């Protein structure tokens, strides 16, 4: 802005220099020239505002700055006129208008200014205090460019506040509406608000139930489906008010049914469990699914984000899928994406090894300047003139390789996916945004040779490729490895790069070596170090084999493992497997050089309470370290029983079921058993029968005795709960933390045990370092189940780390004092033990050791792990038979008591 | 009224078929068992259900040329069910040997299946038989029976049982040598399924691949993975022109679990493989 000869803001400068400066700076920042008359008009208006109330003037200044230069003269005049009018009625109203009108004027929404003025008028009648929150939300929506949603929301406000409302009700709604609308997903917001509006038009009492219904699941419905649902709900409401409300709030069984019929969109949270189970079954690896939104935009890459990608720990999938018009199809798309993506791990795509490739193609050399910290695959791609095309080609050839391998192992799978992939490729072609030649090659590779014509590719496009697809198919026929795909790229890259520059894959499938590399940096570095040391000694082991071994064995490797790998390498020593002493010492030297030193111990906490010392098993020296862990007993102080009571109320139906199941377990004091062949005394009825039989020449029964058996359940159980920090994590799809869910399970557990009368104790543990293991008493064996205990259960809270072994040993020492026939320790954890200097193999072997100690003392240990996918390491820690993994913690409340029930039946 | 007869699964004597029962060894269990027989050390077979324990005993009995007497143990199995009892006949009492006594007298292999299911007071009866004394005392007759030189005791035990109340006592455990049984390797298992189920190798491999995947999710609510026996059942259905996917669903998946969500995963796997 060029300062004119006479400053139009001069008067403002005199009135309020600070504000004049900020206005000038604001305009300057916009860099748009503003006419002199406009400026002087603005100055005058602001001064008028300031004269009425300072905050009004400030709002006016902000409003003018945001409008200046962006809207035509007429709009500016409208702003002035409207604000003038509002200011005339009072500075507060003027401020509100000055503040919220600019975004309305700037957005191109239909009749938005009129709607805003009308809304403000209606709300004002109910009270000025109601205006703030709703208008804030309107401004939010409009600034985000959602003029449709903004208009819909204004209509909703008019509709709701035109009704007869009490003071409190109006205030509640003025808070509820904006907060609920803010939570809706932007893509669906405008028509969802319109449905709320439609409901509100019938009755304002329906607004709350319907908003909670939307939150509870209706947000998943498509526009049309929601419309149908609301129509049904309103119809029901006309006939029966309560039923209508229940339907719209999605609380009644009928409404759930109706909802399920209409639901087309499938959210990941609903299928997560079954996808994870499938992955576990299919691959046997610890792979699980996770929403794509967990990845950063940079990690997602590309201008069109993919529908699936993975990093060897998670397969990332969309948060919800509504591609197809039926729920079943959308569900099967989730499965298809998972099934295909897991192929990369089942058939070892990411075990690509440059050394193996150069062994196969001796004349080919990777580009020397490629950075060494990249993965082999990325370095491979960089060796070509167009690395992105090399990566695309690799993805395409890999999908051909996987198709061929899967056709052998999973013929059914290939049959299922082929039509969906073909349809997607056809869609890509018809969208016309991608080059047809690229799509042609993708179709030939992904679906098999001869399929390009089927998805509508013109024959002349295919002719350009000649016999390439067929020859690739032949090369991939016999047990192809990932290096075979790489070889194909070396062979066909020059030819293909002349015709295509990009290969669009259906659903955005693609290999992501960058993500995979970033998932296991530690193992990657370790493998590289060991490899480098081996090369120095001119020993040959492939780096990919080292890495695979490290990944499978939690980063551990012994000299024997290394020797075995050396032996299995083609150029390795021939003959029977034995390790010469010399080699053994070289290998052990290599390994000890390669592993970094273990970290030091944690700080010492200073607490004077009951202190116990326990040994800890050191797997490095294969011996106990005496008095290594210090356990401090602590008390949980609870304030209220409400938490316990609420958990009980929420699960009322389940509690009833549990009580019944445990009633059945409860022994009768003295049972009389009849019809025994030996026993305490004769059963006279049987004796008479026998005499009669005898007289009649029949063979009498010899089951003539009765027995009186004193039946006793002689069980003591201690429930040991991991209170580590991770239990504060939210459970997907709910507001609860893991510990909240565990607490519910504990509440039910207490109820069950109270019925059956077994002696039980509950304790939590956590800690920092070996000198600071905390053992929190919740209930000891001797304490009766009173309100004090319920308060403590309510007050259990996440603490710090997990030193499992010490906690188990302390629990054992508690159990050992109990004189019962069966003594049981149930541990409830949400992951692996983890503490300062207590990680990985060390922690696992100490925990194992502690459990073995329990066994030798005649105490049964039954670990339960929640919120974790089954893992071989868990088997190593707890043994494969007696531990239970509950991947979805939400199942715990229903499962814990069942487990106990079946353990002691 | 007929006298209660102990449940005897099979009682093969001289009339057992000449051809040996089909058994595919997966390690050195045959040699170990023969050595144990030679030394008269009682044997405990440990392993999940349906992995071939019973078939192995049948096979060994045939190989050693001894009759096999099998007792399926259950909660109401009394000592007299094993040893024998008096019956009244025409105003006379008549002693009837139980299966264990019969085996001890005739020198058969006595196979007590699922020994943990038996009552603890019953299990004690086998103690004097399974140490160096090799005697069976029949209290009711006042007889102490010395075991036939060829007599041998074999018990089976599934460590996967969940209940802590049902565990084998140390005093019982430590009288036996134990052979661990696991599911066979994929190749062996396919050969077994192909032979027993009468299907071709390709189908057998598909069935085995399904079983392996099911065993991967054992912790997720299945008490045990799919056994070889279930695969053979499925194979037999396939032979009789049932569609493979249906055969697997009815013979493998439905028996394993009642959990709908697990069934869904199993169905997905079946659809992939067949």
CSV table of C-alpha atoms in Angstrom, one decimal, chain A residues 274 277-278 280-284 331 335 339 346 409-413 415-416 676-678 693-694 698-703 707 715 822 824 860 862 869-870 875 880-883 885 887 891 895 902-905, chain B residues 1 3-4 76 78-81 85-91 119 121 140 159-167 202 206 209 212-214 216-221 259 261-262 264-265 268-274:
chain,number,residue,atom,x,y,z
A,274,UNK,CA,-11.6,-60.3,11.5
A,277,UNK,CA,-7.4,-62.8,12.6
A,278,UNK,CA,-7.2,-63.6,8.9
A,280,UNK,CA,-2.5,-64.1,11.7
A,281,UNK,CA,-3.9,-67.3,10.2
A,282,UNK,CA,-2.7,-66.7,6.7
A,283,UNK,CA,0.8,-65.4,7.4
A,284,UNK,CA,1.6,-66.5,10.9
A,331,UNK,CA,-16.6,-55.6,3.1
A,335,UNK,CA,-10.7,-58.3,2.6
A,339,UNK,CA,-5.4,-60.5,1.1
A,346,UNK,CA,4.0,-64.3,2.5
A,409,UNK,CA,-1.5,-72.0,-3.3
A,410,UNK,CA,-4.8,-70.1,-3.2
A,411,UNK,CA,-6.7,-70.8,-6.4
A,412,UNK,CA,-9.9,-69.6,-4.7
A,413,UNK,CA,-8.4,-66.3,-3.8
A,415,UNK,CA,-10.8,-66.4,-8.5
A,416,UNK,CA,-12.3,-64.0,-6.0
A,676,UNK,CA,-21.9,-96.9,44.0
A,677,UNK,CA,-20.2,-100.2,44.0
A,678,UNK,CA,-18.4,-99.4,47.2
A,693,UNK,CA,-33.7,-109.5,41.4
A,694,UNK,CA,-32.0,-112.3,43.3
A,698,UNK,CA,-32.0,-112.2,37.6
A,699,UNK,CA,-28.5,-110.8,38.0
A,700,UNK,CA,-28.8,-108.1,40.7
A,701,UNK,CA,-27.0,-104.8,40.3
A,702,UNK,CA,-24.0,-104.4,42.5
A,703,UNK,CA,-24.3,-100.7,42.8
A,707,UNK,CA,-21.3,-92.2,49.5
A,715,UNK,CA,-9.0,-72.6,45.3
A,822,UNK,CA,-5.1,-75.1,44.0
A,824,UNK,CA,-3.6,-69.8,40.8
A,860,UNK,CA,-0.4,-72.4,38.4
A,862,UNK,CA,-2.2,-68.3,33.6
A,869,UNK,CA,-1.8,-59.6,18.3
A,870,UNK,CA,-0.6,-63.1,18.9
A,875,UNK,CA,4.7,-68.1,23.3
A,880,UNK,CA,2.4,-72.0,24.0
A,881,UNK,CA,-0.4,-73.7,25.8
A,882,UNK,CA,-1.5,-71.9,28.9
A,883,UNK,CA,-1.7,-68.3,27.9
A,885,UNK,CA,-4.3,-63.6,23.9
A,887,UNK,CA,-6.4,-59.0,20.6
A,891,UNK,CA,-13.8,-58.7,24.7
A,895,UNK,CA,-13.8,-63.4,28.6
A,902,UNK,CA,-13.1,-73.0,32.7
A,903,UNK,CA,-9.8,-73.1,34.6
A,904,UNK,CA,-11.4,-74.2,37.8
A,905,UNK,CA,-14.3,-76.4,36.6
B,1,UNK,CA,-30.3,-106.3,34.1
B,3,UNK,CA,-23.8,-105.9,34.3
B,4,UNK,CA,-22.0,-102.6,33.6
B,76,UNK,CA,-16.9,-92.2,36.6
B,78,UNK,CA,-13.8,-96.8,39.1
B,79,UNK,CA,-11.0,-99.1,40.1
B,80,UNK,CA,-13.5,-102.0,39.8
B,81,UNK,CA,-14.2,-101.0,36.2
B,85,UNK,CA,-15.9,-107.6,39.7
B,86,UNK,CA,-18.0,-110.4,41.1
B,87,UNK,CA,-21.2,-111.1,39.4
B,88,UNK,CA,-24.0,-113.3,40.7
B,89,UNK,CA,-25.2,-116.2,38.5
B,90,UNK,CA,-27.5,-119.0,39.6
B,91,UNK,CA,-26.8,-118.4,43.3
B,119,UNK,CA,-10.7,-90.2,38.9
B,121,UNK,CA,-8.3,-92.7,43.2
B,140,UNK,CA,-11.8,-108.3,46.3
B,159,UNK,CA,-1.3,-81.3,28.0
B,160,UNK,CA,-3.5,-78.7,26.3
B,161,UNK,CA,-6.3,-79.1,28.8
B,162,UNK,CA,-7.2,-75.8,30.3
B,163,UNK,CA,-8.4,-76.8,33.8
B,164,UNK,CA,-5.8,-76.5,36.5
B,165,UNK,CA,-7.8,-79.0,38.6
B,166,UNK,CA,-7.1,-81.7,36.0
B,167,UNK,CA,-3.4,-82.3,36.0
B,202,UNK,CA,-3.0,-81.9,-4.4
B,206,UNK,CA,-4.7,-78.0,0.3
B,209,UNK,CA,-2.3,-75.8,4.2
B,212,UNK,CA,-1.7,-75.0,9.3
B,213,UNK,CA,-3.4,-71.6,8.9
B,214,UNK,CA,-6.0,-72.6,11.5
B,216,UNK,CA,-1.7,-70.1,13.5
B,217,UNK,CA,-4.8,-68.7,15.2
B,218,UNK,CA,-5.0,-71.3,18.0
B,219,UNK,CA,-4.7,-68.6,20.7
B,220,UNK,CA,-7.6,-66.6,19.3
B,221,UNK,CA,-10.3,-68.8,20.9
B,259,UNK,CA,-17.7,-68.6,17.6
B,261,UNK,CA,-16.4,-64.4,14.1
B,262,UNK,CA,-13.8,-67.2,14.0
B,264,UNK,CA,-15.9,-66.1,9.3
B,265,UNK,CA,-12.1,-66.1,9.3
B,268,UNK,CA,-12.3,-66.8,4.3
B,269,UNK,CA,-9.4,-69.2,4.4
B,270,UNK,CA,-11.3,-72.0,2.8
B,271,UNK,CA,-12.4,-69.7,0.0
B,272,UNK,CA,-8.8,-68.7,-0.6
B,273,UNK,CA,-7.5,-72.2,-0.7
B,274,UNK,CA,-10.1,-74.0,-2.7
